[in-house]
Amino acid sequence: MKSLGSIRRSFAPWADPASKPFISVKNVTKKFGDFTAVDDLSLNIYTREFFALLGASGCGKSTLLRMLAGFEQPTSGEIILDGQSLAGIPPYRRPVNMMFQSYALFPHMTVENNVAFGLKQDGMPKADIAERVAQMLKLVKLEKFAKRKPHHLSGGQRQRVALARSLAKRPKVLLLDEPLGALDKKLREETQFELMDLQQELGLTFVVVTHDQEEAMTMADRIAVMSHGKVVQVATPAEIYEAPNSRFVADFIGDVNIFDGKVISAEDGYIRVETTGGIPVRMASPDKPGNGATAAVAIRPEKIRIGRQPPAHAPVNAAEGEIWDIGYLGDMTVFHIRLKDGKVIKASSLNAVRAVEDPLGYDQQVWISFGEDAGVVLKD
Amino acid sequence: MEKWSRFNIASVVLGFGFLYLPIVLLVIFSFNESKLVTVWAGFSTKWYTQLWHNQGLLDAAWVTIRVALLSATCATVLGTLAALALVRYTRFRGRVLFSGMVYAPLVMPEVITGLSLLLLFVAIGFDRGFWTITLAHITFTMCFVAVVVQSRLLSFDQSIEEAALDLGATPVTTFFAITLPVIAPAVFSGWILAFTLSLDDLVISSFTTGPGATTLPMKIYSQVRLGVTPEINAICTILIGIVALGVIVASIVTKRREVQREKDERAAFAAIG
Ligand SMILES: Nc1ncnc2c1ncn2[C@@H]1O[C@H](COP(=O)(O)OP(=O)(O)O)[C@@H](O)[C@H]1O
Ligand SMILES: [Mg+2]
């Protein structure tokens, strides 16, 4: 059997100009009165993709999902599913199903009837329904709970019922609104992998909404980072992390150090920037901004090295400072280093050995440095 | 436990005495052997048996029950719909006016409700009788149902309706398969409330009645003017029994629902926390 990873690695329909998107969101705007919840948003989602909408609370993720499900109508723009416009099609005639943030289980029905509800609406024969329900409950490991009512279940079990119910009709697309939001951390991490396996096994397209970046990074093939009703960047988790297209994305995903400055020169794939703190930076970048343009260099903490001696390439891509704070996290240690100009830099180092001889301590004078491809140059 | 002061005890005894002593007396004297209402002459149920032979009272009771059943049922349907409209469509034009109008009968003096209905029936030339009483009862009990159902709807998780739509149920199926079963206890409480209100209404019935449609409270009232008889005590005792039963059933249903909701909430918290 092929591992999930090998399937994943070869899966990139968005990079293939010949492949047609399964869901196409075209210039969709949604207004509630004067308030614009979704602002001229366009997206393409492909068959069998695990797509995540990531953004802070209130940025319009759920509203977009609800437009896909049919609970809200776009104020303008259109949504195409499998070549068909969804305009005017009510929720009960769309080939998509949704798993609700609150699970929205029917409180007066048993687990089994909850799962069967959608199948009954389709007029499926009784025997087939029973078979499908049993199969779904087996899939989410809830066979023993078929006759229980939702309020006799734990949070994790309810989540599974909600999942089984939304999958029972074999929808072409499953929409999940913060599916793991109500679970505790450990259960959430387990369930993330279960969801990924399930999606692969059933060959479905998943669109999941989350405000948890780790969750999005773990599960999704691609992530759309949203802010104020707009998509800021759509890319794979690695691209989002390593090549954020804006200060917002760099800041939103993970930790980052941002050095503001001015472009001195840009040639043969490298940009030279003088930061406001006076550090001369040379960074790989395909862009060619004009000299004197403002620029920002974003570098992740784990890509910053700490040393007691200045590196060979100093003063380029290096600065002197003192250790201001140390956070020991077990697997790694995070240092806050205060540079000469007062700027505090975050640098993390993996604790690859159990005990370090002569570890770095508070107030120690150190040099930070980074390579020429350690960061990205942001235009805004 | 808190200590009860004498003052507290006295006020509770006085308060309850004031409320229930007359009723207790009435019930006791309905089992009186003597025809004189104020003199106790031993236990007897003969007045209850005599009731069965008093055709006038039986007819009135039959009218009352028919009015109560029919008006409570219609008021429940209309009141539930009004509550749904008020809770769900928060942005329609004239909502404030509409909600004010639904609740006005709660505080409107019955005399005014009765009189205005009478004027209406006269104006449109509606023959007064069973149907006008029923219509009048629907009008004034509907708002009580609306209040009861509305309070339930406020805590109703609308996403379960969306889930039903999402799974392919039409709005009509969703209402009957999801919404109604979930709010059923409140609807039932509303029905009981409307039923008991209709059962013992005197003022509005008197205004809107016509020939051949005398309700029990009206009958009792007219007979009492000729003097209280033990028979009246007996029928009143039965009425009290029915109303008390209704109130008890409604409060048990409500209580159960609350316990259930608390349980659900605890479970939900356990799931989150
Ligand atoms: N039905 C509605 N009426 C008015 N405002 C709404 C409605 N639904 C959502 N909003 C607003 O739209 C914004 C985006 O909401 P939502 O899509 O739920 O955000 P999130 O990204 O947290 O899921 C919020 O500010 C919210 O208050
Ligand atoms: Mg949301």
XYZ file of C-alpha atoms and ligand atoms in Angstrom:
681
model
C 0.000 0.000 0.000
C 1.164 3.472 -0.790
C 1.675 5.686 2.208
C -0.311 8.847 2.590
C 2.850 10.852 2.121
C 3.644 9.452 -1.281
C 0.133 10.202 -2.500
C 0.315 13.653 -1.027
C 3.653 14.501 -2.580
C 2.470 13.758 -6.058
C -0.835 15.582 -5.595
C -0.700 19.116 -6.991
C -3.556 19.755 -9.445
C -3.366 23.495 -8.787
C 0.054 23.550 -10.407
C -1.258 21.881 -13.555
C -2.809 24.403 -15.931
C -4.815 21.621 -17.641
C -6.718 20.557 -14.526
C -10.119 22.080 -13.922
C -11.112 23.326 -10.488
C -13.968 21.474 -8.815
C -15.146 24.491 -6.864
C -14.667 27.951 -8.259
C -15.420 30.981 -6.152
C -15.527 33.969 -8.468
C -15.364 37.517 -7.132
C -17.755 36.745 -4.323
C -18.792 39.557 -2.007
C -21.106 39.157 0.963
C -22.465 42.153 2.813
C -24.503 42.211 6.002
C -26.005 45.671 5.855
C -23.041 48.019 5.550
C -20.587 45.434 6.810
C -18.609 43.489 4.216
C -17.926 40.010 5.593
C -16.457 38.579 2.361
C -14.829 40.998 -0.020
C -14.451 40.243 -3.740
C -12.970 36.844 -3.022
C -11.840 34.332 -5.645
C -10.604 30.795 -5.053
C -10.210 27.502 -6.859
C -10.475 24.188 -5.085
C -9.686 20.900 -6.814
C -11.167 17.407 -6.603
C -9.826 15.396 -3.671
C -8.106 18.390 -2.249
C -7.927 19.015 1.480
C -8.364 22.758 1.494
C -8.156 24.944 4.601
C -9.526 28.428 5.162
C -7.360 29.951 7.846
C -7.821 33.290 9.522
C -8.521 35.106 12.746
C -11.987 34.987 14.246
C -14.421 37.227 12.380
C -12.517 37.361 9.090
C -15.371 35.775 7.136
C -14.357 32.101 6.957
C -17.669 30.737 8.167
C -19.562 33.129 5.934
C -17.696 31.806 2.890
C -18.386 28.223 3.966
C -22.048 29.015 4.513
C -22.254 30.419 1.000
C -20.845 27.139 -0.304
C -23.465 25.247 1.721
C -26.247 27.575 0.583
C -27.214 29.179 3.894
C -26.104 32.592 2.694
C -26.412 34.053 -0.780
C -23.508 36.064 -2.194
C -24.300 39.752 -2.556
C -22.377 39.605 -5.824
C -20.152 37.155 -7.642
C -20.787 33.472 -8.214
C -19.819 30.036 -7.030
C -19.378 27.199 -9.505
C -19.409 23.590 -8.387
C -18.458 20.889 -10.846
C -19.189 23.221 -13.753
C -22.583 24.319 -12.419
C -23.469 27.642 -10.901
C -24.868 27.304 -7.379
C -26.812 30.547 -7.578
C -30.377 30.091 -6.340
C -29.905 26.433 -5.411
C -31.162 25.892 -1.840
C -29.027 23.984 0.691
C -31.163 20.853 0.423
C -30.427 20.487 -3.292
C -26.648 20.962 -3.164
C -24.316 17.980 -3.419
C -22.294 19.232 -0.472
C -22.646 18.486 3.214
C -21.459 20.423 6.168
C -20.159 19.520 9.568
C -21.162 22.266 11.965
C -18.972 23.929 14.530
C -21.525 23.189 17.261
C -22.044 19.712 15.709
C -25.780 20.538 15.500
C -26.813 16.982 16.357
C -30.543 16.405 16.541
C -31.086 16.135 20.297
C -34.269 14.083 20.079
C -32.813 11.388 17.842
C -30.482 8.513 18.570
C -27.012 8.444 17.061
C -28.224 5.998 14.453
C -31.190 8.163 13.461
C -28.981 11.219 13.286
C -26.756 9.456 10.790
C -29.731 8.052 8.879
C -31.547 11.386 8.602
C -29.950 12.518 5.349
C -30.348 9.103 3.732
C -34.059 9.062 4.593
C -34.482 12.403 2.863
C -33.125 10.801 -0.298
C -35.725 8.048 -0.067
C -33.103 5.327 0.176
C -34.554 1.843 0.863
C -34.606 0.901 4.559
C -32.189 -1.999 4.263
C -29.659 0.149 2.432
C -29.969 2.850 5.049
C -29.308 0.382 7.850
C -26.280 -0.927 6.021
C -24.870 2.524 5.325
C -25.461 3.683 8.894
C -23.670 0.639 10.275
C -20.805 1.273 7.892
C -20.527 4.940 8.904
C -20.639 4.146 12.607
C -17.923 1.588 12.103
C -15.842 4.158 10.281
C -15.975 6.527 13.254
C -15.806 3.668 15.780
C -19.173 4.334 17.368
C -20.941 1.006 16.709
C -21.641 0.547 20.393
C -23.340 3.911 20.724
C -25.919 3.578 17.945
C -28.912 3.661 20.274
C -27.756 6.540 22.459
C -29.019 10.080 22.371
C -26.442 12.839 21.789
C -26.540 14.133 25.367
C -25.284 10.794 26.615
C -22.086 11.134 24.600
C -18.763 12.807 25.316
C -17.554 15.738 23.232
C -15.261 13.552 21.160
C -18.042 11.085 20.470
C -20.418 13.830 19.407
C -17.815 15.122 17.038
C -17.669 11.670 15.453
C -21.432 11.452 15.147
C -21.449 14.822 13.414
C -18.735 13.591 11.074
C -20.518 10.313 10.341
C -23.764 12.154 9.683
C -22.187 14.595 7.257
C -20.349 11.803 5.433
C -23.285 9.392 5.242
C -24.639 10.803 1.995
C -21.242 10.569 0.319
C -21.225 14.240 -0.622
C -18.899 15.408 -3.363
C -17.609 18.047 -1.000
C -17.529 18.059 2.768
C -17.456 21.443 4.444
C -16.109 21.459 7.983
C -16.479 24.508 10.205
C -13.874 24.364 12.991
C -14.407 20.601 13.211
C -12.001 20.115 16.101
C -12.559 23.399 17.887
C -14.358 21.904 20.882
C -11.917 19.055 21.508
C -9.009 19.163 23.913
C -5.497 19.396 22.523
C -4.531 15.747 22.609
C -7.757 14.495 21.083
C -7.559 17.255 18.504
C -4.146 16.145 17.315
C -5.247 12.529 17.014
C -8.385 13.509 15.182
C -6.463 15.651 12.698
C -4.714 12.569 11.387
C -7.919 10.567 11.390
C -9.600 13.219 9.280
C -6.711 13.142 6.810
C -6.861 9.367 6.530
C -10.616 9.466 6.104
C -10.419 12.048 3.366
C -7.869 9.958 1.451
C -9.775 6.745 1.989
C -13.089 8.149 0.754
C -11.504 10.256 -1.965
C -13.518 13.341 -1.055
C -12.893 17.042 -1.329
C -12.660 18.661 2.090
C -12.955 22.365 2.785
C -12.135 23.014 6.409
C -12.377 26.281 8.304
C -10.015 26.852 11.183
C -8.339 29.611 13.138
C -5.642 27.218 14.329
C -2.616 27.498 12.055
C -1.027 24.276 13.253
C -4.210 22.417 12.453
C -4.306 23.911 8.961
C -0.620 23.199 8.381
C -0.976 19.593 9.527
C -4.047 18.662 7.547
C -4.324 20.734 4.420
C -2.942 20.313 0.926
C -3.354 24.035 0.487
C -4.239 26.856 2.814
C -6.019 30.099 2.036
C -5.006 32.707 4.594
C -7.866 35.151 5.043
C -8.040 38.602 6.534
C -10.988 40.999 6.615
C -12.967 39.054 4.056
C -10.118 38.764 1.568
C -7.733 35.970 0.696
C -4.190 37.124 1.349
C -2.348 34.036 0.121
C -3.256 30.601 -1.187
C -0.440 28.080 -1.133
C 0.795 24.830 0.335
C 1.675 24.865 4.032
C 5.402 24.869 3.233
C 5.095 27.785 0.845
C 2.992 29.731 3.293
C 5.588 29.204 5.978
C 8.763 29.606 3.969
C 7.606 32.108 1.378
C 4.867 34.262 2.847
C 3.769 36.881 0.323
C 3.130 39.612 2.852
C 3.939 40.853 6.292
C 0.459 39.759 7.400
C 0.976 36.121 6.406
C 4.529 36.009 7.751
C 3.293 37.332 11.056
C 0.124 35.251 11.206
C 1.776 31.890 10.575
C 4.302 30.944 13.203
C 6.877 33.242 14.755
C 8.908 35.635 12.679
C 11.485 38.405 12.999
C 10.865 41.302 10.678
C 13.648 43.762 9.861
C 12.393 46.936 8.212
C 14.753 48.808 5.939
C 15.561 50.283 2.542
C 16.745 48.598 -0.647
C 20.318 49.471 -1.524
C 20.690 47.357 -4.618
C 19.044 44.436 -6.361
C 20.904 42.237 -8.804
C 21.351 38.639 -9.958
C 18.811 37.177 -7.597
C 19.935 39.015 -4.489
C 18.665 42.097 -2.767
C 20.745 44.208 -0.432
C 18.820 45.940 2.316
C 20.037 48.308 4.996
C 17.808 47.778 8.042
C 16.716 50.656 10.254
C 18.934 49.142 12.940
C 21.923 49.484 10.623
C 22.398 45.820 9.713
C 23.443 45.282 6.099
C 21.411 42.330 4.801
C 21.935 40.333 1.629
C 19.018 38.062 0.851
C 18.065 35.852 -2.075
C 14.982 37.183 -3.848
C 13.637 36.996 -7.379
C 12.168 40.508 -7.148
C 13.921 43.618 -8.394
C 12.661 46.566 -6.386
C 14.108 50.001 -7.121
C 16.918 51.352 -4.991
C 15.670 53.229 -1.973
C 12.345 51.390 -1.891
C 11.164 50.310 1.538
C 11.453 46.604 2.187
C 11.173 44.208 5.076
C 13.162 41.063 5.629
C 11.331 38.278 7.442
C 13.352 35.528 9.102
C 11.956 32.629 11.136
C 13.484 32.101 14.608
C 14.828 28.638 13.819
C 16.846 30.052 10.924
C 18.800 32.427 13.129
C 22.078 31.154 14.508
C 23.531 32.257 17.812
C 27.269 32.321 18.396
C 29.781 33.773 20.818
C 32.076 34.939 18.015
C 31.153 37.071 15.000
C 30.631 34.912 11.887
C 33.019 35.117 8.947
C 30.509 37.107 6.860
C 30.024 39.793 9.564
C 28.916 42.530 9.490
C 26.633 41.358 6.631
C 23.675 39.271 7.903
C 24.946 39.496 11.471
C 24.421 41.619 14.556
C 25.622 41.813 18.100
C 23.289 41.621 21.069
C 22.738 40.218 24.506
C 20.508 37.438 25.710
C 17.425 38.991 27.176
C 15.169 36.042 27.855
C 15.327 32.266 27.610
C 12.316 30.027 27.169
C 12.991 26.313 27.584
C 10.318 24.269 25.804
C 11.859 20.827 26.108
C 12.328 19.998 22.453
C 13.834 23.403 21.816
C 14.846 26.602 23.517
C 13.699 30.056 22.458
C 16.087 32.945 23.018
C 15.099 36.576 23.000
C 18.132 38.594 22.006
C 18.288 42.346 22.382
C 20.270 44.023 19.623
C 22.268 47.227 20.006
C 19.391 49.378 18.717
C 16.994 47.859 21.241
C 15.206 45.530 18.814
C 14.454 42.136 20.321
C 15.014 39.129 18.050
C 13.618 35.644 18.546
C 15.933 32.738 17.818
C 15.265 29.108 18.563
C 17.593 26.193 18.713
C 16.828 22.520 18.827
C 17.967 20.698 21.942
C 19.617 17.862 20.062
C 21.652 16.666 23.055
C 20.422 16.254 26.593
C 22.978 18.428 28.333
C 24.998 21.219 26.757
C 28.400 22.101 28.197
C 28.575 25.768 29.022
C 25.069 26.760 27.880
C 24.181 30.298 26.899
C 22.963 32.292 29.873
C 21.139 35.508 30.622
C 22.878 38.820 29.767
C 25.532 37.057 27.738
C 26.943 38.953 24.729
C 26.294 36.977 21.540
C 26.241 37.335 17.753
C 23.186 36.458 15.735
C 23.590 35.583 12.081
C 21.622 34.110 9.204
C 22.248 32.776 5.742
C 21.507 34.505 2.466
C 18.473 32.288 1.835
C 17.203 32.156 5.408
C 14.497 34.769 4.946
C 12.223 36.446 2.458
C 12.043 40.057 1.352
C 8.532 41.425 1.757
C 7.430 44.345 -0.328
C 4.862 45.814 2.033
C -30.861 26.304 56.962
C -32.084 29.808 57.450
C -33.965 30.553 60.609
C -37.589 31.467 60.203
C -38.562 34.493 62.182
C -42.050 34.717 63.637
C -42.830 37.480 61.246
C -41.925 35.295 58.314
C -44.037 32.426 59.542
C -46.965 34.706 60.181
C -46.799 36.267 56.744
C -46.545 32.912 54.993
C -49.491 31.508 56.947
C -51.561 34.615 56.332
C -50.675 34.771 52.661
C -51.431 31.137 51.958
C -54.488 31.235 54.175
C -55.809 34.168 52.268
C -55.192 32.411 48.970
C -56.308 28.907 49.734
C -58.737 29.017 52.664
C -61.719 29.965 50.495
C -60.876 27.204 48.064
C -60.455 24.660 50.843
C -63.803 25.694 52.310
C -65.443 25.386 48.936
C -64.041 21.895 48.427
C -65.063 20.810 51.932
C -68.599 22.109 51.572
C -69.016 20.385 48.254
C -69.052 17.175 50.300
C -71.598 18.526 52.749
C -74.726 16.485 53.393
C -76.831 19.542 54.143
C -78.305 21.821 51.561
C -77.286 24.796 53.660
C -73.894 25.886 52.497
C -72.709 27.177 55.825
C -73.742 24.326 58.102
C -71.773 21.086 58.139
C -74.019 18.049 58.407
C -71.778 15.139 57.559
C -69.916 13.761 54.528
C -71.715 12.998 51.317
C -71.082 12.856 47.595
C -74.692 13.304 46.681
C -74.170 16.720 45.093
C -71.738 15.175 42.673
C -74.328 12.582 41.656
C -76.942 15.277 41.358
C -74.705 17.115 38.940
C -75.300 14.335 36.455
C -78.966 15.109 36.457
C -78.618 18.866 36.101
C -78.948 19.161 32.338
C -78.256 22.921 32.352
C -74.889 22.496 34.075
C -73.911 19.536 31.929
C -74.691 21.442 28.742
C -72.650 24.372 29.957
C -69.767 22.074 30.852
C -69.894 20.507 27.397
C -69.841 23.927 25.704
C -66.927 25.002 27.907
C -64.860 21.944 27.118
C -65.486 22.226 23.400
C -64.571 25.892 23.420
C -61.459 25.212 25.491
C -60.239 22.311 23.336
C -60.823 24.110 20.063
C -59.554 27.522 21.121
C -56.492 26.133 22.895
C -55.557 24.145 19.804
C -55.994 27.074 17.412
C -54.264 29.462 19.819
C -51.348 27.054 20.094
C -50.915 26.902 16.320
C -51.192 30.678 15.915
C -49.160 31.493 19.027
C -46.368 29.151 17.952
C -46.278 30.708 14.492
C -46.206 34.193 16.008
C -43.351 33.197 18.332
C -41.420 31.741 15.386
C -41.900 34.913 13.373
C -40.827 37.094 16.288
C -37.727 35.099 17.132
C -36.577 34.173 13.644
C -37.255 37.198 11.521
C -35.655 39.863 13.624
C -35.338 42.339 10.843
C -38.746 42.538 9.191
C -40.534 45.830 8.942
C -42.829 46.607 11.844
C -41.431 43.885 14.082
C -41.569 46.074 17.184
C -45.165 46.969 16.471
C -46.021 43.332 15.810
C -44.446 42.060 19.027
C -46.161 44.818 20.982
C -49.455 43.866 19.435
C -49.023 40.188 20.193
C -48.413 40.936 23.861
C -50.993 43.676 24.330
C -53.777 41.254 25.324
C -51.597 40.096 28.243
C -52.088 43.424 29.974
C -55.321 44.564 28.345
C -58.260 44.626 30.794
C -60.551 41.749 29.882
C -63.527 44.037 29.795
C -61.938 45.987 26.980
C -60.945 42.886 25.048
C -64.445 41.521 25.476
C -66.173 44.727 24.541
C -64.060 45.373 21.470
C -64.596 41.831 20.241
C -68.317 42.225 20.779
C -68.300 45.433 18.751
C -66.388 43.683 15.996
C -68.788 40.753 15.837
C -71.761 43.103 15.781
C -70.160 45.260 13.122
C -69.524 42.377 10.733
C -72.848 40.769 11.545
C -71.422 37.558 12.956
C -74.112 35.536 14.781
C -72.991 35.340 18.374
C -72.711 31.956 20.047
C -70.249 29.073 20.242
C -68.036 30.340 17.424
C -67.711 33.887 18.660
C -66.686 32.676 22.128
C -64.154 30.346 20.568
C -62.718 33.090 18.388
C -62.516 35.443 21.358
C -60.704 32.815 23.418
C -58.249 32.173 20.620
C -57.526 35.885 20.521
C -56.732 36.294 24.190
C -54.966 32.968 24.858
C -52.766 33.124 21.768
C -50.414 35.666 23.306
C -49.806 33.461 26.341
C -48.801 30.615 24.055
C -46.558 32.985 22.099
C -44.745 34.018 25.278
C -44.145 30.444 26.417
C -42.951 29.238 23.005
C -40.854 32.320 22.401
C -38.851 31.799 25.570
C -38.050 28.284 24.403
C -37.085 29.419 20.914
C -34.611 31.940 22.280
C -32.434 29.107 23.542
C -33.001 26.961 20.447
C -29.853 26.167 18.471
C -30.812 27.139 14.936
C -27.910 25.266 13.444
C -29.826 22.001 13.905
C -32.357 23.280 11.394
C -29.565 24.203 9.031
C -28.105 20.753 9.514
C -31.428 19.228 8.483
C -31.616 21.425 5.371
C -28.021 20.560 4.605
C -28.859 16.861 4.752
C -31.547 17.318 2.140
C -34.695 17.998 4.167
C -37.024 20.636 2.734
C -38.009 23.517 5.035
C -41.390 21.869 5.676
C -39.836 18.508 6.600
C -37.314 20.333 8.750
C -40.067 22.055 10.685
C -42.002 18.878 11.388
C -39.049 16.515 11.882
C -36.696 18.795 13.813
C -38.109 22.097 15.053
C -41.470 20.912 16.300
C -40.256 17.832 18.208
C -37.582 19.903 19.920
C -39.918 22.688 21.018
C -42.833 20.300 21.648
C -42.680 20.537 25.475
C -43.058 24.322 25.317
C -45.846 24.051 22.765
C -47.590 21.555 25.015
C -47.201 23.832 28.060
C -48.653 26.631 25.986
C -51.615 24.480 25.046
C -52.323 23.560 28.665
C -52.102 27.191 29.649
C -54.494 28.252 26.893
C -56.850 25.425 27.800
C -57.070 26.379 31.477
C -57.387 30.085 30.684
C -60.265 29.368 28.341
C -61.877 26.997 30.812
C -62.333 29.549 33.553
C -62.884 32.702 31.547
C -66.020 34.592 32.472
C -65.693 38.195 31.322
C -64.752 37.730 27.688
C -67.202 34.852 27.288
C -70.033 36.960 28.683
C -69.377 39.689 26.153
C -69.114 37.458 23.151
C -71.747 34.851 23.904
C -75.088 34.405 22.220
C -78.177 32.268 22.604
C -77.506 28.612 23.345
C -73.851 29.121 24.211
C -73.489 29.357 27.949
C -70.156 28.348 29.405
C -69.745 26.849 32.825
C -68.331 29.951 34.518
C -71.262 31.948 33.107
C -73.753 29.355 34.338
C -72.155 29.282 37.770
C -72.126 33.042 37.979
C -75.787 33.331 37.082
C -76.787 30.622 39.554
C -74.730 32.106 42.354
C -76.751 35.274 42.081
C -79.739 33.204 43.182
C -77.745 31.781 46.080
C -74.855 29.363 46.443
C -75.841 25.715 46.302
C -73.670 22.726 47.205
C -74.049 21.656 43.586
C -72.140 24.747 42.546
C -69.466 23.884 45.088
C -69.210 20.432 43.562
C -68.811 21.635 39.991
C -66.294 24.246 41.135
C -64.303 21.542 42.907
C -64.159 19.585 39.669
C -63.048 22.685 37.782
C -60.345 23.370 40.359
C -59.201 19.791 39.956
C -58.909 20.124 36.179
C -57.084 23.450 36.331
C -54.720 22.240 39.051
C -53.968 19.132 37.024
C -53.231 21.271 33.970
C -50.890 23.551 35.891
C -49.096 20.617 37.497
C -48.641 18.781 34.194
C -47.384 21.942 32.504
C -44.896 22.661 35.261
C -43.646 19.070 35.296
C -43.078 19.232 31.555
C -41.265 22.542 31.932
C -39.192 21.269 34.828
C -38.196 18.164 32.921
C -37.175 20.248 29.981
C -35.007 22.408 32.201
C -33.339 19.433 33.812
C -32.719 18.032 30.344
C -31.236 21.295 29.174
C -28.980 21.540 32.187
C -27.786 18.038 31.481
C -27.082 18.946 27.866
C -25.218 22.044 28.920
C -23.112 20.141 31.406
C -22.272 17.616 28.722
C -21.373 20.386 26.317
C -19.121 22.014 28.893
C -17.492 18.717 29.673
C -16.812 18.393 25.968
C -15.179 21.799 25.728
C -13.381 21.981 29.048
N -25.990 36.873 9.697
C -25.121 37.861 9.955
N -25.534 39.130 10.126
C -24.668 40.120 10.389
N -23.343 39.962 10.482
C -22.851 38.735 10.325
C -23.705 37.613 10.060
N -22.934 36.500 9.948
C -21.666 36.912 10.145
N -21.604 38.245 10.362
C -20.387 39.030 10.593
O -19.478 38.742 9.579
C -18.168 38.655 10.104
C -17.539 37.366 9.700
O -18.187 36.317 10.371
P -17.730 34.817 10.217
O -17.735 34.451 8.793
O -18.605 34.009 11.101
O -16.263 34.852 10.797
P -15.261 33.666 11.123
O -14.097 33.898 10.257
O -14.917 33.826 12.569
O -15.947 32.374 10.854
C -18.271 38.827 11.602
O -17.859 40.121 11.922
C -19.724 38.639 11.889
O -20.124 39.468 12.943
Mg -16.589 30.854 12.285
